[in-house]
Amino acid sequence: MAPEVAREKASDMVQAKSLGAAVSNTTKRGFFMAQTLVRFFAAVFTLTAICVMATSSQTIVLLGFTIKAHYSDSSSMRFLFVSDVIVSASSLLSLIFVYHLRRSGSSPKHFFYLFLHDMVILVLAVSGCAAATAVGYIGRYGEEKMGWMAVCNRVGIFCNHMTIALVLSYLAFFSYFALTVMSSNTVLYGANDEYQSSERQACP
């Protein structure tokens, strides 16, 4: 009787382990799929924003002078352009790293590097968006107390294009916000699993 009970318990333990492994593999597959899709969308958002900024310009004649509006005229818009280029390139390169992680296996150390990368790109993206938002607000609405006049009533087409580019850049920022949350959770749970594994090995 006792051997039969032992065999049943061992069978239950094997089934539980196999079920846990299946759930873990499904979770990892979903994680890598989400990482790939979100990074791809971040690259698409920033590449589109770069194209919109680079091709948007408007020329007007004011008081006999020809004035051409372009993103390079503003240091904040140039900063947004450069930050979008970096975010786009980093997104594409990080896709290779994520693919390598999926093929070689998951290590908490590697996921920590991925988390650091996502956090740095997140800060860079929000910095570019914030700088461009401040200048864009003044350009569209002006600042009466400072004596700064709005210019979007004269170069409306250019301002609309820059607004589209800014919205796309914000979408990339939110994409990296989601990536940072996912990476931090993976690092946290990976460290917890390693701690529990080491505790089980230490127990006699």
Tab-separated table of C-alpha atoms in Angstrom:
chain	number	residue	atom	x	y	z
A	1	MET	CA	0.000	0.000	0.000
A	2	ALA	CA	2.756	2.400	0.949
A	3	PRO	CA	4.672	1.938	-2.351
A	4	GLU	CA	1.490	2.666	-4.315
A	5	VAL	CA	0.923	5.899	-2.381
A	6	ALA	CA	4.533	6.907	-2.975
A	7	ARG	CA	4.212	6.222	-6.695
A	8	GLU	CA	1.009	8.307	-6.856
A	9	LYS	CA	2.701	11.215	-5.082
A	10	ALA	CA	5.688	10.986	-7.412
A	11	SER	CA	3.354	10.918	-10.415
A	12	ASP	CA	1.518	13.995	-9.133
A	13	MET	CA	4.811	15.815	-8.621
A	14	VAL	CA	5.953	14.992	-12.164
A	15	GLN	CA	2.641	16.216	-13.584
A	16	ALA	CA	2.850	19.422	-11.568
A	17	LYS	CA	6.404	20.051	-12.758
A	18	SER	CA	5.483	19.431	-16.390
A	19	LEU	CA	2.462	21.729	-16.084
A	20	GLY	CA	4.625	24.428	-14.505
A	21	ALA	CA	7.199	24.083	-17.270
A	22	ALA	CA	4.475	24.383	-19.922
A	23	VAL	CA	3.067	27.519	-18.279
A	24	SER	CA	6.579	28.959	-17.980
A	25	ASN	CA	7.324	28.315	-21.668
A	26	THR	CA	4.028	29.906	-22.690
A	27	THR	CA	4.766	32.956	-20.535
A	28	LYS	CA	8.261	33.316	-21.994
A	29	ARG	CA	6.923	32.974	-25.524
A	30	GLY	CA	4.345	35.692	-24.872
A	31	PHE	CA	6.989	37.916	-23.280
A	32	PHE	CA	9.370	37.689	-26.227
A	33	MET	CA	6.532	38.221	-28.695
A	34	ALA	CA	5.404	41.355	-26.848
A	35	GLN	CA	8.990	42.628	-26.645
A	36	THR	CA	9.483	42.139	-30.380
A	37	LEU	CA	6.213	43.788	-31.394
A	38	VAL	CA	6.549	46.808	-29.099
A	39	ARG	CA	10.149	47.462	-30.160
A	40	PHE	CA	9.132	47.159	-33.794
A	41	PHE	CA	6.315	49.673	-33.274
A	42	ALA	CA	8.673	52.058	-31.460
A	43	ALA	CA	11.053	51.911	-34.428
A	44	VAL	CA	8.187	52.518	-36.862
A	45	PHE	CA	6.867	55.475	-34.839
A	46	THR	CA	10.249	57.187	-34.639
A	47	LEU	CA	11.167	56.481	-38.269
A	48	THR	CA	7.864	58.011	-39.381
A	49	ALA	CA	8.422	61.011	-37.112
A	50	ILE	CA	11.903	61.487	-38.570
A	51	CYS	CA	10.545	61.424	-42.124
A	52	VAL	CA	7.789	63.900	-41.249
A	53	MET	CA	10.223	66.315	-39.614
A	54	ALA	CA	12.840	66.056	-42.338
A	55	THR	CA	10.359	66.706	-45.146
A	56	SER	CA	8.193	69.344	-43.464
A	57	SER	CA	8.925	72.963	-44.347
A	58	GLN	CA	6.919	76.034	-45.290
A	59	THR	CA	7.974	79.241	-46.989
A	60	ILE	CA	6.110	82.517	-46.478
A	61	VAL	CA	6.648	86.147	-47.448
A	62	LEU	CA	6.400	88.540	-44.511
A	63	LEU	CA	6.956	92.294	-44.951
A	64	GLY	CA	8.822	91.629	-48.176
A	65	PHE	CA	11.107	89.050	-46.607
A	66	THR	CA	11.032	85.354	-47.520
A	67	ILE	CA	10.970	83.182	-44.429
A	68	LYS	CA	11.309	79.401	-44.507
A	69	ALA	CA	10.241	77.368	-41.482
A	70	HIS	CA	12.120	74.131	-40.891
A	71	TYR	CA	12.738	71.917	-37.863
A	72	SER	CA	16.466	72.779	-37.922
A	73	ASP	CA	15.632	76.389	-37.040
A	74	SER	CA	14.832	75.313	-33.458
A	75	SER	CA	17.355	73.692	-31.139
A	76	SER	CA	14.546	71.839	-29.344
A	77	MET	CA	13.241	70.389	-32.596
A	78	ARG	CA	16.765	69.366	-33.560
A	79	PHE	CA	17.085	67.627	-30.208
A	80	LEU	CA	13.808	65.782	-30.850
A	81	PHE	CA	15.060	64.755	-34.282
A	82	VAL	CA	18.346	63.404	-32.901
A	83	SER	CA	16.609	61.626	-30.020
A	84	ASP	CA	14.203	59.966	-32.469
A	85	VAL	CA	17.142	58.790	-34.562
A	86	ILE	CA	18.787	57.258	-31.484
A	87	VAL	CA	15.529	55.672	-30.293
A	88	SER	CA	14.874	54.203	-33.731
A	89	ALA	CA	18.381	52.780	-34.103
A	90	SER	CA	18.354	51.399	-30.553
A	91	SER	CA	14.975	49.766	-31.131
A	92	LEU	CA	16.210	47.956	-34.219
A	93	LEU	CA	19.460	46.879	-32.552
A	94	SER	CA	17.647	45.718	-29.419
A	95	LEU	CA	15.511	43.435	-31.593
A	96	ILE	CA	18.701	41.492	-32.349
A	97	PHE	CA	19.492	41.284	-28.637
A	98	VAL	CA	15.966	40.063	-27.820
A	99	TYR	CA	16.248	37.421	-30.554
A	100	HIS	CA	19.585	36.302	-29.073
A	101	LEU	CA	18.002	36.069	-25.611
A	102	ARG	CA	15.203	33.927	-26.965
A	103	ARG	CA	17.623	31.525	-28.681
A	104	SER	CA	20.277	31.294	-25.973
A	105	GLY	CA	18.001	31.141	-22.945
A	106	SER	CA	16.961	33.624	-20.288
A	107	SER	CA	19.475	34.918	-17.768
A	108	PRO	CA	18.539	37.556	-15.156
A	109	LYS	CA	21.814	39.350	-15.915
A	110	HIS	CA	20.928	39.697	-19.589
A	111	PHE	CA	17.424	40.895	-18.760
A	112	PHE	CA	18.951	43.470	-16.416
A	113	TYR	CA	21.028	44.833	-19.303
A	114	LEU	CA	17.861	44.992	-21.384
A	115	PHE	CA	16.119	46.876	-18.586
A	116	LEU	CA	18.969	49.409	-18.361
A	117	HIS	CA	18.837	49.932	-22.122
A	118	ASP	CA	15.077	50.504	-22.080
A	119	MET	CA	15.295	52.906	-19.154
A	120	VAL	CA	17.998	55.031	-20.819
A	121	ILE	CA	16.051	55.190	-24.088
A	122	LEU	CA	12.885	56.028	-22.138
A	123	VAL	CA	14.577	59.018	-20.494
A	124	LEU	CA	16.007	60.184	-23.821
A	125	ALA	CA	12.623	59.895	-25.552
A	126	VAL	CA	10.727	61.828	-22.899
A	127	SER	CA	13.452	64.520	-22.855
A	128	GLY	CA	13.115	65.112	-26.587
A	129	CYS	CA	9.318	65.115	-26.408
A	130	ALA	CA	9.270	67.538	-23.457
A	131	ALA	CA	11.654	69.999	-25.126
A	132	ALA	CA	9.701	69.968	-28.401
A	133	THR	CA	6.368	70.264	-26.571
A	134	ALA	CA	7.473	73.431	-24.765
A	135	VAL	CA	8.636	75.115	-27.973
A	136	GLY	CA	5.623	73.859	-29.909
A	137	TYR	CA	3.233	75.301	-27.336
A	138	ILE	CA	4.867	78.720	-27.576
A	139	GLY	CA	4.863	78.546	-31.364
A	140	ARG	CA	1.145	77.730	-31.474
A	141	TYR	CA	-0.211	79.854	-28.611
A	142	GLY	CA	2.582	82.328	-27.834
A	143	GLU	CA	3.457	83.734	-24.423
A	144	GLU	CA	1.967	87.153	-23.796
A	145	LYS	CA	3.775	87.829	-20.514
A	146	MET	CA	7.140	87.259	-22.193
A	147	GLY	CA	6.167	89.080	-25.379
A	148	TRP	CA	6.548	85.962	-27.529
A	149	MET	CA	4.108	85.867	-30.403
A	150	ALA	CA	2.543	82.749	-31.872
A	151	VAL	CA	3.822	81.822	-35.326
A	152	CYS	CA	1.625	78.853	-36.215
A	153	ASN	CA	-1.062	81.209	-37.539
A	154	ARG	CA	1.404	82.081	-40.322
A	155	VAL	CA	3.076	78.683	-40.890
A	156	GLY	CA	0.145	76.429	-40.087
A	157	ILE	CA	1.138	73.606	-42.437
A	158	PHE	CA	4.594	73.339	-40.876
A	159	CYS	CA	3.151	73.392	-37.346
A	160	ASN	CA	0.649	70.677	-38.173
A	161	HIS	CA	3.395	68.452	-39.545
A	162	MET	CA	5.514	69.011	-36.453
A	163	THR	CA	2.516	68.179	-34.252
A	164	ILE	CA	2.142	64.863	-36.075
A	165	ALA	CA	5.850	64.138	-35.581
A	166	LEU	CA	5.563	64.995	-31.887
A	167	VAL	CA	2.567	62.685	-31.420
A	168	LEU	CA	4.497	59.844	-33.074
A	169	SER	CA	7.459	60.520	-30.791
A	170	TYR	CA	5.172	60.343	-27.757
A	171	LEU	CA	3.853	56.999	-28.995
A	172	ALA	CA	7.442	55.750	-29.096
A	173	PHE	CA	7.931	57.037	-25.549
A	174	PHE	CA	4.869	55.146	-24.311
A	175	SER	CA	6.143	52.058	-26.116
A	176	TYR	CA	9.393	52.232	-24.171
A	177	PHE	CA	7.489	52.887	-20.973
A	178	ALA	CA	5.706	49.568	-21.518
A	179	LEU	CA	9.021	47.873	-22.367
A	180	THR	CA	10.619	49.203	-19.183
A	181	VAL	CA	7.764	47.841	-17.083
A	182	MET	CA	8.004	44.434	-18.769
A	183	SER	CA	11.797	44.279	-18.404
A	184	SER	CA	11.709	45.313	-14.742
A	185	ASN	CA	9.116	42.647	-13.943
A	186	THR	CA	11.232	40.017	-15.692
A	187	VAL	CA	14.327	41.044	-13.729
A	188	LEU	CA	12.360	40.986	-10.468
A	189	TYR	CA	10.812	37.558	-11.019
A	190	GLY	CA	14.071	36.148	-12.383
A	191	ALA	CA	15.957	37.257	-9.277
A	192	ASN	CA	13.223	35.792	-7.071
A	193	ASP	CA	13.409	32.445	-8.897
A	194	GLU	CA	17.198	32.341	-8.519
A	195	TYR	CA	16.879	33.095	-4.798
A	196	GLN	CA	14.326	30.318	-4.291
A	197	SER	CA	16.472	27.901	-6.287
A	198	SER	CA	19.532	28.676	-4.190
A	199	GLU	CA	17.484	28.236	-1.010
A	200	ARG	CA	16.290	24.815	-2.152
A	201	GLN	CA	19.842	23.755	-2.975
A	202	ALA	CA	21.095	24.953	0.403
A	203	CYS	CA	18.484	22.910	2.259
A	204	PRO	CA	19.626	19.326	3.029
